[in-house]
Short mmCIF file of C-alpha atoms and ligand atoms in Angstrom, two decimals:
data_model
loop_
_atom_site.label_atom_id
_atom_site.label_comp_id
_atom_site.label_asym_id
_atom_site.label_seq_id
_atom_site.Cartn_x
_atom_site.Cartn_y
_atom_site.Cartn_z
CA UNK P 1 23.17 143.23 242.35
CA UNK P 2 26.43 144.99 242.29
CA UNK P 3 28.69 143.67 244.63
CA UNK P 4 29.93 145.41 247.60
CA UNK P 5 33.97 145.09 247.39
CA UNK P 6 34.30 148.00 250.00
CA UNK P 7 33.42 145.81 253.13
CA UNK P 8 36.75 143.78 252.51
CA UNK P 9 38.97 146.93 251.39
CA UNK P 10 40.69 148.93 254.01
CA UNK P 11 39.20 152.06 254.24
CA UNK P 12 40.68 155.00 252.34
CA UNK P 13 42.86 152.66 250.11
CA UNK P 14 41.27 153.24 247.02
CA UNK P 15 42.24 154.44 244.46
CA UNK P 16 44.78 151.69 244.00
CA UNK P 17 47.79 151.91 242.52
CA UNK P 18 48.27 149.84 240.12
CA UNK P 19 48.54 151.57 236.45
CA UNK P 20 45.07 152.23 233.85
CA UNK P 21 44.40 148.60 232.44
CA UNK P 22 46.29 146.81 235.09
CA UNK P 23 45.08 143.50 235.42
CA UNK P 24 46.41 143.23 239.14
CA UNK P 25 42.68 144.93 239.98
CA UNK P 26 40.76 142.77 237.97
CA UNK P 27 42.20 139.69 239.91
CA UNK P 28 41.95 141.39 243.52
CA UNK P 29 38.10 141.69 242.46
CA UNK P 30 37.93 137.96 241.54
CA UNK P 31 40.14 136.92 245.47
CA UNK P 32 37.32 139.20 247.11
CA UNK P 33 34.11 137.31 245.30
CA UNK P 34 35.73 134.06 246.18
CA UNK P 35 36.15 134.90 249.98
CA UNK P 36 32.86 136.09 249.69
CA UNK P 37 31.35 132.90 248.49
CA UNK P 38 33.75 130.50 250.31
CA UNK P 39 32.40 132.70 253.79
CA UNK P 40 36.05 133.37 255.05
CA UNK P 41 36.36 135.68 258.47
CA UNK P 42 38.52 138.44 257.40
CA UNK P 43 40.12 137.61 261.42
CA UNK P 44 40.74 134.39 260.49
CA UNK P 45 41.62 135.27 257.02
CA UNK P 46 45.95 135.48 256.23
CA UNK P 47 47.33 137.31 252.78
CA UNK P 48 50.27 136.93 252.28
CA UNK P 49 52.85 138.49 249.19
CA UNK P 50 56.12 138.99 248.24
CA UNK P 51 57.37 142.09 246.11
CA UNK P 52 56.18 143.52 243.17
CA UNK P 53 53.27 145.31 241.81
CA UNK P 54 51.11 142.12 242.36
CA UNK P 55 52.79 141.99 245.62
CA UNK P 56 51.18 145.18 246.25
CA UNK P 57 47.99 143.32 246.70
CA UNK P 58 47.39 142.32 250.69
CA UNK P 59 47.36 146.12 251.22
CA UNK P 60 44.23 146.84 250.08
CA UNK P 61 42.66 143.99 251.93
CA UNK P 62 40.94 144.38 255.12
CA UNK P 63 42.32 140.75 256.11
CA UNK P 64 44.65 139.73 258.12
CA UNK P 65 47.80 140.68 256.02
CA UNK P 66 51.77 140.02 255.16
CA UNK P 67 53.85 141.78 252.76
CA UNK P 68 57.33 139.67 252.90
CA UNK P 69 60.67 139.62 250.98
CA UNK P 70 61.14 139.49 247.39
CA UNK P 71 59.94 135.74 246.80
CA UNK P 72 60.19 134.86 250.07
CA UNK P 73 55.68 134.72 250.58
CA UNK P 74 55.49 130.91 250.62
CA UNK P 75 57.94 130.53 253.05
CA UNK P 76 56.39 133.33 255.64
CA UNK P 77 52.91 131.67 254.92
CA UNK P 78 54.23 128.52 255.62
CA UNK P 79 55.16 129.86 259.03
CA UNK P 80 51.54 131.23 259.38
CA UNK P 81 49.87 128.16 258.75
CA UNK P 82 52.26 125.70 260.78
CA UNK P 83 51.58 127.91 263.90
CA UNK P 84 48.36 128.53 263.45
CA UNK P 85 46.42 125.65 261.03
CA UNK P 86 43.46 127.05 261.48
CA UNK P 87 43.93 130.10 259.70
CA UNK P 88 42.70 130.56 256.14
CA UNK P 89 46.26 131.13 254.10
CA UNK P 90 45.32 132.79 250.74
CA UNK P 91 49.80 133.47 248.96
CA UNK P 92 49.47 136.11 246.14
CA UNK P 93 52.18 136.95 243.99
CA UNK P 94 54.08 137.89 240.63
CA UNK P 95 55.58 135.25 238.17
CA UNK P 96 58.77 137.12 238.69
CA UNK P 97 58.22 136.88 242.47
CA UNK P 98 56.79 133.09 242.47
CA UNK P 99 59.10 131.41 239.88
CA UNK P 100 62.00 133.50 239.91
CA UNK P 101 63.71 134.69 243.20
CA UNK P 102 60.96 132.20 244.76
CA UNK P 103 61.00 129.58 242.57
CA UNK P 104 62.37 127.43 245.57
CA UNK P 105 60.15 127.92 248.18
CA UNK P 106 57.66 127.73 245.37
CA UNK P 107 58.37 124.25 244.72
CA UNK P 108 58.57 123.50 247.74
CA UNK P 109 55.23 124.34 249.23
CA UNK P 110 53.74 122.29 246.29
CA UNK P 111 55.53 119.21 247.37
CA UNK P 112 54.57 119.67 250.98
CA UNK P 113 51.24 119.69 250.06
CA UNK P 114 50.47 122.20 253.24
CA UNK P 115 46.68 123.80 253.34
CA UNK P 116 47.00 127.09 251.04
CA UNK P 117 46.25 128.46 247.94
CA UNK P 118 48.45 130.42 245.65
CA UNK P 119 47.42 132.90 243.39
CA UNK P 120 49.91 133.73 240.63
CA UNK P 121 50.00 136.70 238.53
CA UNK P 122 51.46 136.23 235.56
CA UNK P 123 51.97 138.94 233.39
CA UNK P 124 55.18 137.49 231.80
CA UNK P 125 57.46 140.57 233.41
CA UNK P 126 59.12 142.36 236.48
CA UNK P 127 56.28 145.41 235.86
CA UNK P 128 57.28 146.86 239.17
CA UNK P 129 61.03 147.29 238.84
CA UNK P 130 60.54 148.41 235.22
CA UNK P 131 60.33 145.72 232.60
CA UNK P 132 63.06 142.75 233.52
CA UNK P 133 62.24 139.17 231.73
CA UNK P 134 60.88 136.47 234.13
CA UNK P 135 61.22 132.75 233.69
CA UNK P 136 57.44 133.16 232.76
CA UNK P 137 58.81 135.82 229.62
CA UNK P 138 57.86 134.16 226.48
CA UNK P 139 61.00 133.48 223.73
CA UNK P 140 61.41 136.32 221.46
CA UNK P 141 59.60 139.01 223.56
CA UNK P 142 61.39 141.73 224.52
CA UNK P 143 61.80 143.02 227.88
CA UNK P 144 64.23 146.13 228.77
CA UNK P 145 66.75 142.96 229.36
CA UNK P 146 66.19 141.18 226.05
CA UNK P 147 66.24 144.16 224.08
CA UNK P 148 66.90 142.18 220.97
CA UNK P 149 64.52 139.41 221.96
CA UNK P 150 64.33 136.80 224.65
CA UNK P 151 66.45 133.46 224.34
CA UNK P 152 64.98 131.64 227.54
CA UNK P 153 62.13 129.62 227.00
CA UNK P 154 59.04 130.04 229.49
CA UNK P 155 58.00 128.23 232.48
CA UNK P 156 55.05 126.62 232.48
CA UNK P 157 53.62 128.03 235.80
CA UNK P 158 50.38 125.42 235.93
CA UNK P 159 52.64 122.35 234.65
CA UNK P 160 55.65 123.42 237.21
CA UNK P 161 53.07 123.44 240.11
CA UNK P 162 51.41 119.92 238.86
CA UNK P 163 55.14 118.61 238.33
CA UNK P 164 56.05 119.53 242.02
CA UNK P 165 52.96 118.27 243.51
CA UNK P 166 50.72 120.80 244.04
CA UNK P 167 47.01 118.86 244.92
CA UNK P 168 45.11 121.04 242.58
CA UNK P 169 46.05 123.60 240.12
CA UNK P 170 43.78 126.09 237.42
CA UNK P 171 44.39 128.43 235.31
CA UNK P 172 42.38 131.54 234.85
CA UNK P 173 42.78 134.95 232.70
CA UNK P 174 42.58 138.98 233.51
CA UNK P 175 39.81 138.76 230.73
CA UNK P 176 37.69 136.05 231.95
CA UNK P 177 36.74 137.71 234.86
CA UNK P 178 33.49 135.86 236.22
CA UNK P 179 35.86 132.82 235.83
CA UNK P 180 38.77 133.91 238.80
CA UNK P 181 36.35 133.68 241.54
CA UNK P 182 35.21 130.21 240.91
CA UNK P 183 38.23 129.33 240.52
CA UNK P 184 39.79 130.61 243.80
CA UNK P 185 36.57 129.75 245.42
CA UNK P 186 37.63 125.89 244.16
CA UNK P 187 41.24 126.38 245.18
CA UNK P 188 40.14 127.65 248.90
CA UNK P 189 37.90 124.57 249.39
CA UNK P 190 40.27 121.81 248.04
CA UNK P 191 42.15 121.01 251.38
CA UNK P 192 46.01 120.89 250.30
CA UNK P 193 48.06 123.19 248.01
CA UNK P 194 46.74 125.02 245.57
CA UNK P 195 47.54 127.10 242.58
CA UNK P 196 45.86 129.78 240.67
CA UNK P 197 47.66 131.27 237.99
CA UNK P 198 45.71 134.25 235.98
CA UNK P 199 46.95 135.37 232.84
CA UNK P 200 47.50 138.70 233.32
CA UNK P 201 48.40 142.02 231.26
CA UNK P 202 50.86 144.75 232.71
CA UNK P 203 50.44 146.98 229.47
CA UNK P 204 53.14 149.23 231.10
CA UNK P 205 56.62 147.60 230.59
CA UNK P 206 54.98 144.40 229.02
CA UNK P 207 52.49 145.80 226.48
CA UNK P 208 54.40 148.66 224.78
CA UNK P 209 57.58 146.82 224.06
CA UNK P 210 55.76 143.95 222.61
CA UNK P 211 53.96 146.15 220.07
CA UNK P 212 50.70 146.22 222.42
CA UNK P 213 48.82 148.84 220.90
CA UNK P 214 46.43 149.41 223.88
CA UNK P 215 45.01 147.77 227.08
CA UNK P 216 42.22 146.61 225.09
CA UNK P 217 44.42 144.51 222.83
CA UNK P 218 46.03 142.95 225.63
CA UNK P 219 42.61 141.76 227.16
CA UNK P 220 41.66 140.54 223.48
CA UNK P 221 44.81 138.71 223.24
CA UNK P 222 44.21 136.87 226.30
CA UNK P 223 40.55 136.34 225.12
CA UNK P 224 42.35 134.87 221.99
CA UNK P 225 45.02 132.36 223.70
CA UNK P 226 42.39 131.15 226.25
CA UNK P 227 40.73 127.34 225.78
CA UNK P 228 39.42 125.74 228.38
CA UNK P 229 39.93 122.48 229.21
CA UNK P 230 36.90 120.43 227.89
CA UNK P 231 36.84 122.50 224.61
CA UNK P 232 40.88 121.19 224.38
CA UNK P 233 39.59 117.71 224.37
CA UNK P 234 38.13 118.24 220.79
CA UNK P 235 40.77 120.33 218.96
CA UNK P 236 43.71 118.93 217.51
CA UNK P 237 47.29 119.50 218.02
CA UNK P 238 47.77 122.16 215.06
CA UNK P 239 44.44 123.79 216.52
CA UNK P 240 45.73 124.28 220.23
CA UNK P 241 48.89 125.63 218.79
CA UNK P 242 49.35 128.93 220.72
CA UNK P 243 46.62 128.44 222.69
CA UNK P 244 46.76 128.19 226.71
CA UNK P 245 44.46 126.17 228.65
CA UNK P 246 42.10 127.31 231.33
CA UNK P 247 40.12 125.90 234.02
CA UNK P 248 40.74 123.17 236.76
CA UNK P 249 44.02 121.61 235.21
CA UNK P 250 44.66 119.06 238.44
CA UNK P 251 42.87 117.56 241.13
CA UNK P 252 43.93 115.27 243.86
CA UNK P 253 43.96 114.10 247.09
CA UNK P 254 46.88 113.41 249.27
CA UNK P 255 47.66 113.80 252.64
CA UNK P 256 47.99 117.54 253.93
CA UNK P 257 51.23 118.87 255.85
CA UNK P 258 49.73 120.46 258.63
CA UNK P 259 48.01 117.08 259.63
CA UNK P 260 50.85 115.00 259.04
CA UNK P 261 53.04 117.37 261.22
CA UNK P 262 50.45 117.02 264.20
CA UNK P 263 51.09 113.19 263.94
CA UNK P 264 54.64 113.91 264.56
CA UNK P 265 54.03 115.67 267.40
CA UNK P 266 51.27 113.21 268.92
CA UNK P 267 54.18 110.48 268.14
CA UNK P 268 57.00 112.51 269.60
CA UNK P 269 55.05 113.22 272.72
CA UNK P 270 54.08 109.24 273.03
CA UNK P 271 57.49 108.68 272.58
CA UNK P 272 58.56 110.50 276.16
CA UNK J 1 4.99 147.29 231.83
CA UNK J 2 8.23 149.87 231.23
CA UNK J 3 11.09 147.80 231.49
CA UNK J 4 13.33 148.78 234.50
CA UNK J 5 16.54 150.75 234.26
CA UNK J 6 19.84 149.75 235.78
CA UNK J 7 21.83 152.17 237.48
CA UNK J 8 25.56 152.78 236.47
CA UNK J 9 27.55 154.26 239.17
CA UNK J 10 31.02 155.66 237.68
CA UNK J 11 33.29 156.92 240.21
CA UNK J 12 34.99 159.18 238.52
CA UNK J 13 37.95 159.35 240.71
CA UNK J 14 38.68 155.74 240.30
CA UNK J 15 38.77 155.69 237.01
CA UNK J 16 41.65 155.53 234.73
CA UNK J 17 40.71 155.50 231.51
CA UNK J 18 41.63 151.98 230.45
CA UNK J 19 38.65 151.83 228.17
CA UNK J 20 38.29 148.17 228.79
CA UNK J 21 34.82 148.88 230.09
CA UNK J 22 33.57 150.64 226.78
CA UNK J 23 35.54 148.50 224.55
CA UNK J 24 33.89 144.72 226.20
CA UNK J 25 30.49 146.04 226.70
CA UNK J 26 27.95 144.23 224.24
CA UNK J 27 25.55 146.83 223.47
CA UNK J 28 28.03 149.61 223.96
CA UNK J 29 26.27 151.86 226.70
CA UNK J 30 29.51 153.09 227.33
CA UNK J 31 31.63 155.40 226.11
CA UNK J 32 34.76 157.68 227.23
CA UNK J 33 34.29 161.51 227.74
CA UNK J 34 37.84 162.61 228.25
CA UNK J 35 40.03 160.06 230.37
CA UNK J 36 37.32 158.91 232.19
CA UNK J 37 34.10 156.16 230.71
CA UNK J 38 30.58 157.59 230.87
CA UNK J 39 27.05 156.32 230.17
CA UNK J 40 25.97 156.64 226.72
CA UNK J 41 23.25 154.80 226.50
CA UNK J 42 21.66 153.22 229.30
CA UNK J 43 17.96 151.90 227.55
CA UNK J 44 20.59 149.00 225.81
CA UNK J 45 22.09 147.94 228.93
CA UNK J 46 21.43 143.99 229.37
CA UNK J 47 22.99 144.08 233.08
CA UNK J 48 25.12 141.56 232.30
CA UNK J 49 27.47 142.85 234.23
CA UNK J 50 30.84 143.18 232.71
CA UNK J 51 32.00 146.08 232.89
CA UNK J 52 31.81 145.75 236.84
CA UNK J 53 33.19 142.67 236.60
CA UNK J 54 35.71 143.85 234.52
CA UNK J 55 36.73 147.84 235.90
CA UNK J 56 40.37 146.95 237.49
CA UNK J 57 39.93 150.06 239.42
CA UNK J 58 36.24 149.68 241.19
CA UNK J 59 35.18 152.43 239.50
CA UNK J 60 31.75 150.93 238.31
CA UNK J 61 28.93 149.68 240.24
CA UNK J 62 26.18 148.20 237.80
CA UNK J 63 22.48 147.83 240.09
CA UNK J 64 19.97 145.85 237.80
C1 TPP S 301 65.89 140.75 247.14
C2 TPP S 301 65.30 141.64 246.10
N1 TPP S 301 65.75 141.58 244.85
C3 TPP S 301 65.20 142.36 243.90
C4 TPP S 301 64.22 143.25 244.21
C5 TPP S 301 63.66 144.14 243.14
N2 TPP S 301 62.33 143.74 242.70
C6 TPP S 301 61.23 144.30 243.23
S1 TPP S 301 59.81 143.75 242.53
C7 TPP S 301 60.68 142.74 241.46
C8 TPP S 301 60.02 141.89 240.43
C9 TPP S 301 58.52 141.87 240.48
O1 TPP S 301 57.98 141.17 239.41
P1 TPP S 301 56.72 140.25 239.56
O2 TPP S 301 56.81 139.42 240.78
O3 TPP S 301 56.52 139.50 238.29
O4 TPP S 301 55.51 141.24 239.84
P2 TPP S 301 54.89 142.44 238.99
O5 TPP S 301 55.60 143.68 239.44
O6 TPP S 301 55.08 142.14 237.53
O7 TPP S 301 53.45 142.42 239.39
C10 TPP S 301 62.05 142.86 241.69
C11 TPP S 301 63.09 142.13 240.93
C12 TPP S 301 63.76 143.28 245.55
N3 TPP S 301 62.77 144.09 245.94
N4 TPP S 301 64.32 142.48 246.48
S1 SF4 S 302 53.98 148.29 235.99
FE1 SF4 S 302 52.77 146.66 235.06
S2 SF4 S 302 52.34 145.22 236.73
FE2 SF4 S 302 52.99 147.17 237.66
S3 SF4 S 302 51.08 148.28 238.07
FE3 SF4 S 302 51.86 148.96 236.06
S4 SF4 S 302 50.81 147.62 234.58
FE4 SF4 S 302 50.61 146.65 236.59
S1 SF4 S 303 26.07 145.74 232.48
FE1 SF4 S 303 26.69 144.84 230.51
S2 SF4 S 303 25.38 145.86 229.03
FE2 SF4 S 303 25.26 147.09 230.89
S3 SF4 S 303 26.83 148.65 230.62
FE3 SF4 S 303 27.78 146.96 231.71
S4 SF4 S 303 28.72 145.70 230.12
FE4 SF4 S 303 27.25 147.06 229.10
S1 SF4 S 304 37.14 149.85 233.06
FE1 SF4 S 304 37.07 151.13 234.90
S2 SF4 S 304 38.99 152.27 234.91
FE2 SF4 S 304 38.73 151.42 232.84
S3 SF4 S 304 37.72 153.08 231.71
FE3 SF4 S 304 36.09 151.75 232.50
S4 SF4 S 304 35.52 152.66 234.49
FE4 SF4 S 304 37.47 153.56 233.89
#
């Protein structure tokens, strides 16, 4: 059956706009299955960005919805989900907007381990503000600041988010698009931080400088880079060379912020 | 028995001509007429689905 994305966009929102080829769409499709399956009210429902084109997301839904400071989404979610723990808190973002000017509060949220799930879009650029290198900008690509090529090496979003103790972390791609929902739907259920990052193509300020011929090369580059994790276990080093992996990355259980923090408060208030 | 025909709903003003709909589909139904995708040729549709699964913009609704 085709499936009915209207009943959680905002009436009259559509069309979106993010530019032909975008991958930003493909991903909002993939957050709407996965509230679908995971049955989330959209009252009880929070989505909350920063800035950017992926930041541009939360608009569209018909959710409860934040669109916060440059970077600055984990930290206004944060203050969502410590006043109200009941709420589902669903953070969607750029790389530039999550690892860059947010990095902090990034890292931060992982450690705390607090009840949310991030979803990371990382299409290796500033695509809103015209082409800028992230942290997630590969060496050697060029970006309309690394004209001549990019010294920085990249962040690895997944590992960064394992490394600073985020509970469970996947990886998905724009082109594997029956893959995103089950893996948001996994991220909403795991109760503690989690972390989504989808591969994603901004052929705009991305794709032509990096001698992208079209959109469709993008997707079948992604299709290219993509191994997921079981197939990993049987390829050798020189095999997974340029490769990224996808799928549920990390998985554990630890305690959860908002649950500690009541403890606090039940041992403050004995304390009296 | 005939077999069934999907449907393929293209909304034209949604689309944006990214051609990633034409391009990934496995029997290629699909093709582009101008800047927007159109049905070419819907007996070799297997309703797998990509190309709604795929259409950044919600421009295509696939009904098996
Ligand atoms: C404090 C502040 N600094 C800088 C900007 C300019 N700015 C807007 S969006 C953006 C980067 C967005 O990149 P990313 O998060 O990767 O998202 P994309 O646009 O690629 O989806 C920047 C630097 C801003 N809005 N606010
Ligand atoms: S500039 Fe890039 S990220 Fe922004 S909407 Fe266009 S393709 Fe997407
Ligand atoms: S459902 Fe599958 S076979 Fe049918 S048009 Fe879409 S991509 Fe092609
Ligand atoms: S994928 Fe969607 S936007 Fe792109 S050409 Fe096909 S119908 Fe149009």
């Amino acid at each position: 059956m085709s499936f009915d994305y209207d009943k959680y966009i905002r009436p009259g929102k559509l069309p979106h706009i993010w530019c032909p080829g975008c991958g930003h769409g493909i991903v909002m499709k993939g957050l709407i299955r996965a509230i679908d399956a995971c049955g989330l009210k959209k009252e009880e429902t929070a989505i909350v960005s920063g800035i950017g084109c992926a930041s541009r997301l939360p608009g569209y839904m018909d959710c409860c919805t934040l669109h916060t400071a440059h970077g600055r989404a984990a930290a206004f979610a944060t203050g969502v989900k410590m006043a109200r723990p009941e709420m589902n808190v669903i953070l969607v973002g750029g790389d530039g907007d999550g690892t860059a000017i947010g990095g902090n509060h990034f890292i931060h949220a992982c450690r705390r381990n607090i009840n949310m799930t991030y979803i990371i879009l990382n299409n290796k650029i500033y695509g809103m503000t015209g082409g800028q290198f992230s942290p997630a900008t590969p060496t050697g690509a060029k970006a309309s600041t690394t004209p001549y090529g990019n010294p920085d090496p990249a962040f690895d979003i997944a590992k960064l988010a394992i490394g600073a103790g985020a509970t469970f972390v996947a990886r998905g791609t724009a082109f594997h698009a029956n893959q995103i929902d089950k893996l948001i739907t996994e991220a909403i259920q795991h109760k503690g931080f989690s972390v989504v990052e989808i591969l994603d193509d901004c052929p705009t300020t991305y794709g032509r400088r990096n001698k992208f011929k079209s959109v469709v090369e993008m997707m079948n580059h992604l299709k290219d880079i993509a191994v997921p994790v079981k197939a990993a276990e049987k390829m050798s080093p020189e095999q997974l060379q340029g490769k990224v992996l996808t799928g549920v990355l990390h998985k554990e259980e630890k305690p959860e912020y908002t649950e500690q923090y009541a403890q606090v408060i039940e041992r403050a208030q004995a304390a009296k | 028995m005939e077999k069934k025909l999907p449907t393929i709903e293209i909304i034209e003003k949604y689309c944006k001509g990214c051609h990633i709909c034409v391009e990934f589909c496995p029997t290629k139904v699909l093709e582009m007429k101008g800047f927007v995708a159109s049905v070419k040729n819907l007996e070799a549709c297997i309703k797998c689905m990509q190309c709604e699964l795929r259409c950044p913009d919600f421009a295509i609704k696939v009904t098996p």
